[in-house]
Short mmCIF file of N, CA and C in Angstrom, two decimals:
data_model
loop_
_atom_site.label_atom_id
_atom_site.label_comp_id
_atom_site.label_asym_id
_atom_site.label_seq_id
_atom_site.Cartn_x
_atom_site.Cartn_y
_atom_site.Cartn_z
N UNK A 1 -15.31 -149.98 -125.43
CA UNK A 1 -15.96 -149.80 -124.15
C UNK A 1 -15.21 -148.77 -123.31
N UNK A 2 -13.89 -148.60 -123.01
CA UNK A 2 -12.97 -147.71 -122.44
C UNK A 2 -13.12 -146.45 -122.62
N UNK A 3 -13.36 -146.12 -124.44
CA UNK A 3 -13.47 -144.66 -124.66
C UNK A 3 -14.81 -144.21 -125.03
N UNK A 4 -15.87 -145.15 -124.39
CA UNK A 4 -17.22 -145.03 -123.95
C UNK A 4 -17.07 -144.41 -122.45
N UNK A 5 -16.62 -144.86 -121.71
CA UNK A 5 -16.39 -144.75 -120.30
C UNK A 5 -15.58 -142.92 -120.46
N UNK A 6 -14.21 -142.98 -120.87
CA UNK A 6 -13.52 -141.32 -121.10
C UNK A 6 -14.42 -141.04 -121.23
N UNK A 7 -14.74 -140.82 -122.75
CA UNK A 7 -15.88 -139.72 -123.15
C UNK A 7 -16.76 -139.73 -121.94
N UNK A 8 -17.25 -140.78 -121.41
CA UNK A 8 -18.47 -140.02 -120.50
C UNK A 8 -18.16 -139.68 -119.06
N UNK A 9 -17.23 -139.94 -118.89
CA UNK A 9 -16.41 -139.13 -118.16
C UNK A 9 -16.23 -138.00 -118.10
N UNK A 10 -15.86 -137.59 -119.11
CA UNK A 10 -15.17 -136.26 -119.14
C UNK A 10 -16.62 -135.03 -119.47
N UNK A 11 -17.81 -135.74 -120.05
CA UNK A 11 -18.74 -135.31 -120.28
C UNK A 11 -19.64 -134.72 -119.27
N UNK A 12 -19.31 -135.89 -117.90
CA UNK A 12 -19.72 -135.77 -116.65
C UNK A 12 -18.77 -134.22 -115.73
N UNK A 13 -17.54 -134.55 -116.11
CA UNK A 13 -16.69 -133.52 -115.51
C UNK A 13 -16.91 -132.11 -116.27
N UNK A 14 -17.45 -132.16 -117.29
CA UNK A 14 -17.48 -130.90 -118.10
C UNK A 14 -19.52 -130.37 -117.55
N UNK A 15 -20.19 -131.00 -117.88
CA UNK A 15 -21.54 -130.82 -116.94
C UNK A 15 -21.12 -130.19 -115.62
N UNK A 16 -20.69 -131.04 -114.88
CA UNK A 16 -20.36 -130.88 -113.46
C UNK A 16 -19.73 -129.32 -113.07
N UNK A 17 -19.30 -128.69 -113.33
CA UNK A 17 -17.95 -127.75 -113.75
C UNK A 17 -19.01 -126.35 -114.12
N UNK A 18 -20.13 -126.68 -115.33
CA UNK A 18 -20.95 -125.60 -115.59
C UNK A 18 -22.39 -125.72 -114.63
N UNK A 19 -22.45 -126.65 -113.77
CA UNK A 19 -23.50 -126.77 -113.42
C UNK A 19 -22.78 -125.97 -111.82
N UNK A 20 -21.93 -126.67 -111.22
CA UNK A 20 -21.60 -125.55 -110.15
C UNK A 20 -21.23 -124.03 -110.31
N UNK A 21 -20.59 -123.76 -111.47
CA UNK A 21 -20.27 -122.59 -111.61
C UNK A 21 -21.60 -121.52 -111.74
N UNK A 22 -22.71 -122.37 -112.22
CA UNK A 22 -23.88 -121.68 -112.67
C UNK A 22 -24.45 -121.33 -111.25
N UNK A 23 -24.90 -122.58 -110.29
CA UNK A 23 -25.15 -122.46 -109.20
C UNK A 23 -24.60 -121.31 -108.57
N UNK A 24 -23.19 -121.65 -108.44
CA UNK A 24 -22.35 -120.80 -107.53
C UNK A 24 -22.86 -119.05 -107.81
N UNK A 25 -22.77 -118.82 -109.11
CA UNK A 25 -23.20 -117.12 -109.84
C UNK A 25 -25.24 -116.97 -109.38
N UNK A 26 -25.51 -118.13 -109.47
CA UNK A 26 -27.15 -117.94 -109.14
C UNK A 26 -27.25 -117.42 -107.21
N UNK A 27 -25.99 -118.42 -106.98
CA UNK A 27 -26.35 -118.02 -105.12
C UNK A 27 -25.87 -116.28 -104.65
N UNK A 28 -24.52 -116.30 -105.54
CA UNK A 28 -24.24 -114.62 -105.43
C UNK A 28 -25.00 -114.05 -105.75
N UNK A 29 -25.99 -114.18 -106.90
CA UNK A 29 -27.32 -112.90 -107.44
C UNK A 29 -28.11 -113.09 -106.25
N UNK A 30 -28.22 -113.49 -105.44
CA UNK A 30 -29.41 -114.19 -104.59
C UNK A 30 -31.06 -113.70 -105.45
N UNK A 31 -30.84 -113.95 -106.41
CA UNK A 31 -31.91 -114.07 -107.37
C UNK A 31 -32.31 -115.14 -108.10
N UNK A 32 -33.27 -115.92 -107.65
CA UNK A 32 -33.08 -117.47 -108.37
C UNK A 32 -34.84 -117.33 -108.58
N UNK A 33 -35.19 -117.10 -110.22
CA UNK A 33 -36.30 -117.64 -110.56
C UNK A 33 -37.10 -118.82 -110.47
N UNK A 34 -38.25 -118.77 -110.71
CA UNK A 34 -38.67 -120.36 -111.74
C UNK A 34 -37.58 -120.84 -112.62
N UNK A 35 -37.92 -120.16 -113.84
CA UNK A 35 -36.98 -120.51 -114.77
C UNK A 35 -35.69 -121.29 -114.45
N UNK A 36 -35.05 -119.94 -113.79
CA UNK A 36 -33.75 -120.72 -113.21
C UNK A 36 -33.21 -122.06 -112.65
N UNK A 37 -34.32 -121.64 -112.16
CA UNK A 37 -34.49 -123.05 -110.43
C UNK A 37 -34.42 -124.67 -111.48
N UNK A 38 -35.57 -124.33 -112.43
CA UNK A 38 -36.17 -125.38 -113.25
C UNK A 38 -34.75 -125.89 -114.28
N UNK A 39 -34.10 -124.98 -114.91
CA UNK A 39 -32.98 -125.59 -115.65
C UNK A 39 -31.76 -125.87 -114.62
N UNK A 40 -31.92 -125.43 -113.58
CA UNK A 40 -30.62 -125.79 -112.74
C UNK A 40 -31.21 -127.28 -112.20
N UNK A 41 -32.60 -127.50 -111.72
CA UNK A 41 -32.52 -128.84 -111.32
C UNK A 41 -32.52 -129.76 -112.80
N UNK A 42 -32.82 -129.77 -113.94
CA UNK A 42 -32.93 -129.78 -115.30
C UNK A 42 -31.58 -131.27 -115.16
N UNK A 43 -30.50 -129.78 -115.36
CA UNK A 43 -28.91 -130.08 -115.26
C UNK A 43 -28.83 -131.31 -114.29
N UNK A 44 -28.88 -130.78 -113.10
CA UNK A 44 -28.76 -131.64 -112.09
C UNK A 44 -29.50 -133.43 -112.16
N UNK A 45 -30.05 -133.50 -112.97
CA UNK A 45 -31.26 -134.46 -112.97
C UNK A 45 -30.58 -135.10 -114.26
N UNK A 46 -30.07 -134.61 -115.48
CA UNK A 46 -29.44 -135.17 -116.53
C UNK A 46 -27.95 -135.66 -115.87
N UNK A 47 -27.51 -134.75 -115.04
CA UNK A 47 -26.07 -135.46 -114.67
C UNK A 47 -26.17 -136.36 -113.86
N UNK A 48 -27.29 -136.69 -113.01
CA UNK A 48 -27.82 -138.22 -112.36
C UNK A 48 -27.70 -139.14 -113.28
N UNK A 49 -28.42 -138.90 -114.21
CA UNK A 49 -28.57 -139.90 -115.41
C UNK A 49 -27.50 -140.38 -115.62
N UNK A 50 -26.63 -139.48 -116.10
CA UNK A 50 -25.31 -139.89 -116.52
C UNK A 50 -24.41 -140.03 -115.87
N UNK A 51 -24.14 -139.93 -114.55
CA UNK A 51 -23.25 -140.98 -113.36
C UNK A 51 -23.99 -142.49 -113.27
N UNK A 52 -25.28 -142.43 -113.21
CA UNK A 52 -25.59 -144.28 -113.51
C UNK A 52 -25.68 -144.27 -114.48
N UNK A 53 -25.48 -143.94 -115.34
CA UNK A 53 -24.92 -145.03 -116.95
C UNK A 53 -23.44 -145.47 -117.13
N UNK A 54 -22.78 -144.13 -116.59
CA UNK A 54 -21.34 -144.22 -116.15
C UNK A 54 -20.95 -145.57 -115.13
N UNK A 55 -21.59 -145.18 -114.19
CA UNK A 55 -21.57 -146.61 -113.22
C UNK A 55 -22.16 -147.97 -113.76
N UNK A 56 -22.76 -147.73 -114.82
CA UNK A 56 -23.23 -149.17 -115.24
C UNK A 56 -22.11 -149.81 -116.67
N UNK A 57 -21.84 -148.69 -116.72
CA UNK A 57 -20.45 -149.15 -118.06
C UNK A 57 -19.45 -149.62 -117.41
N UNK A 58 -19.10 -148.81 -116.10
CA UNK A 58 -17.69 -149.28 -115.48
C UNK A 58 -18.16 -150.46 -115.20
N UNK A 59 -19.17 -150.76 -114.34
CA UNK A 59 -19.86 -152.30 -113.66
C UNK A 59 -19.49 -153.39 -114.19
N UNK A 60 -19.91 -152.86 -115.95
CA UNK A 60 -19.96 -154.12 -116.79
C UNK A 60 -18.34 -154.14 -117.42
N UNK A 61 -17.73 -153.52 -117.39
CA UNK A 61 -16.37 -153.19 -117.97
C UNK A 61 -15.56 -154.43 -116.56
N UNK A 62 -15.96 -154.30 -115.51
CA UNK A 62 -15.37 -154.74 -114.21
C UNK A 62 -15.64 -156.39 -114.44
N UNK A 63 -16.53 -156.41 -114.91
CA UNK A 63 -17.74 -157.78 -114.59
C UNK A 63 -16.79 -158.37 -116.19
N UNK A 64 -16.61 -157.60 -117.08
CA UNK A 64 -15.93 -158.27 -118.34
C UNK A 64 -14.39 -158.45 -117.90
N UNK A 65 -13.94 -157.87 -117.05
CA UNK A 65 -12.58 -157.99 -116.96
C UNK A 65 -12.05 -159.33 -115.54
N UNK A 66 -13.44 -159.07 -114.58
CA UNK A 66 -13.30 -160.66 -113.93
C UNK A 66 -13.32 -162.11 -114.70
N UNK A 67 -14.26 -161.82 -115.80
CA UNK A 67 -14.12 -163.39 -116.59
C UNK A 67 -13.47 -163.21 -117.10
N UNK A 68 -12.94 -162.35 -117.69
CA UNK A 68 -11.71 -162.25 -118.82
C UNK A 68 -10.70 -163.65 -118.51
N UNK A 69 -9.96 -163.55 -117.67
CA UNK A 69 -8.78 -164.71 -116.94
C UNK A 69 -10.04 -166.21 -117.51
N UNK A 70 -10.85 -166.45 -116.70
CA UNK A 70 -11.29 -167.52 -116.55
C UNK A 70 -11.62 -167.82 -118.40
N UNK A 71 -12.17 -167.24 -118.99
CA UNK A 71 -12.51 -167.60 -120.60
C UNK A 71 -11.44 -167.49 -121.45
N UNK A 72 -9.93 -166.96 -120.58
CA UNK A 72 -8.84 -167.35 -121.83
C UNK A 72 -8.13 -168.69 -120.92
N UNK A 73 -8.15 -168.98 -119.84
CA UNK A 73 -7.74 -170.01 -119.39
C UNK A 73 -8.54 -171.37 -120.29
N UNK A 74 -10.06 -171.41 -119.83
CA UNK A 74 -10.70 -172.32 -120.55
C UNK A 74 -10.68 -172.42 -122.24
N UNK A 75 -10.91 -171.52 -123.01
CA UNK A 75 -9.84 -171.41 -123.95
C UNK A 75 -8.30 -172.30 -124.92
N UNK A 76 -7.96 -171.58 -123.92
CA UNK A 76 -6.47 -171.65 -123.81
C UNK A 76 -6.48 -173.39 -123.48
N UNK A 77 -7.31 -173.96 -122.92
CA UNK A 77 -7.14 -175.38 -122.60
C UNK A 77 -8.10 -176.37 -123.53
N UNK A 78 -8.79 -175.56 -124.44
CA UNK A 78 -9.94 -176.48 -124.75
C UNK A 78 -8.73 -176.52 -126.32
N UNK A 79 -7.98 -175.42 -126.74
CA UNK A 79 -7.01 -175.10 -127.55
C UNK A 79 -5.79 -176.25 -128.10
N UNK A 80 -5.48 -176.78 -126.34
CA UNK A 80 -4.35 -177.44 -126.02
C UNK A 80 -4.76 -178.93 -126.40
N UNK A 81 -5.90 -178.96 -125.64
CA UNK A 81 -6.41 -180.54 -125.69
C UNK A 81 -7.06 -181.08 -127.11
N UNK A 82 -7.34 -179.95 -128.21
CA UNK A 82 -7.89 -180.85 -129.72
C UNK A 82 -6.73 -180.76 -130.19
#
């Protein structure tokens, strides 16, 4: 689950990185097609995607690591007592 989370991480930071830089070179041309316009919101619209999937891995990564304690305690006691 962790190097689900990196990887898409870093996948996010590497998107992120070509998607401003692209922007940034589209606002200096001050020439922005259809075309253009259409794969730049494209980008923009896939890297949505993938900050809430990101946010839903960490969520559940968070949500596994709150019970974590409580299911090795119970465990750990159901262990003790047979």
């Amino acid at each position: 689950m962790q190097d689900i989370i990196i990887r898409s991480g870093l996948d996010i930071v590497g998107r992120t990185e070509r998607l401003v830089e692209t922007a940034r070179l589209l606002l200096q041309s001050g020439k922005l097609d259809e075309a253009e316009l259409y794969e730049l919101d494209y980008e923009i619209e896939r890297l949505k995607d993938m900050v809430y999937a990101a946010d839903e891995a960490i969520r559940s990564l968070a949500q596994t690591a709150k019970c974590l304690p409580e299911t090795v305690w119970t465990h750990g006691l159901r262990s003790t007592l047979h």
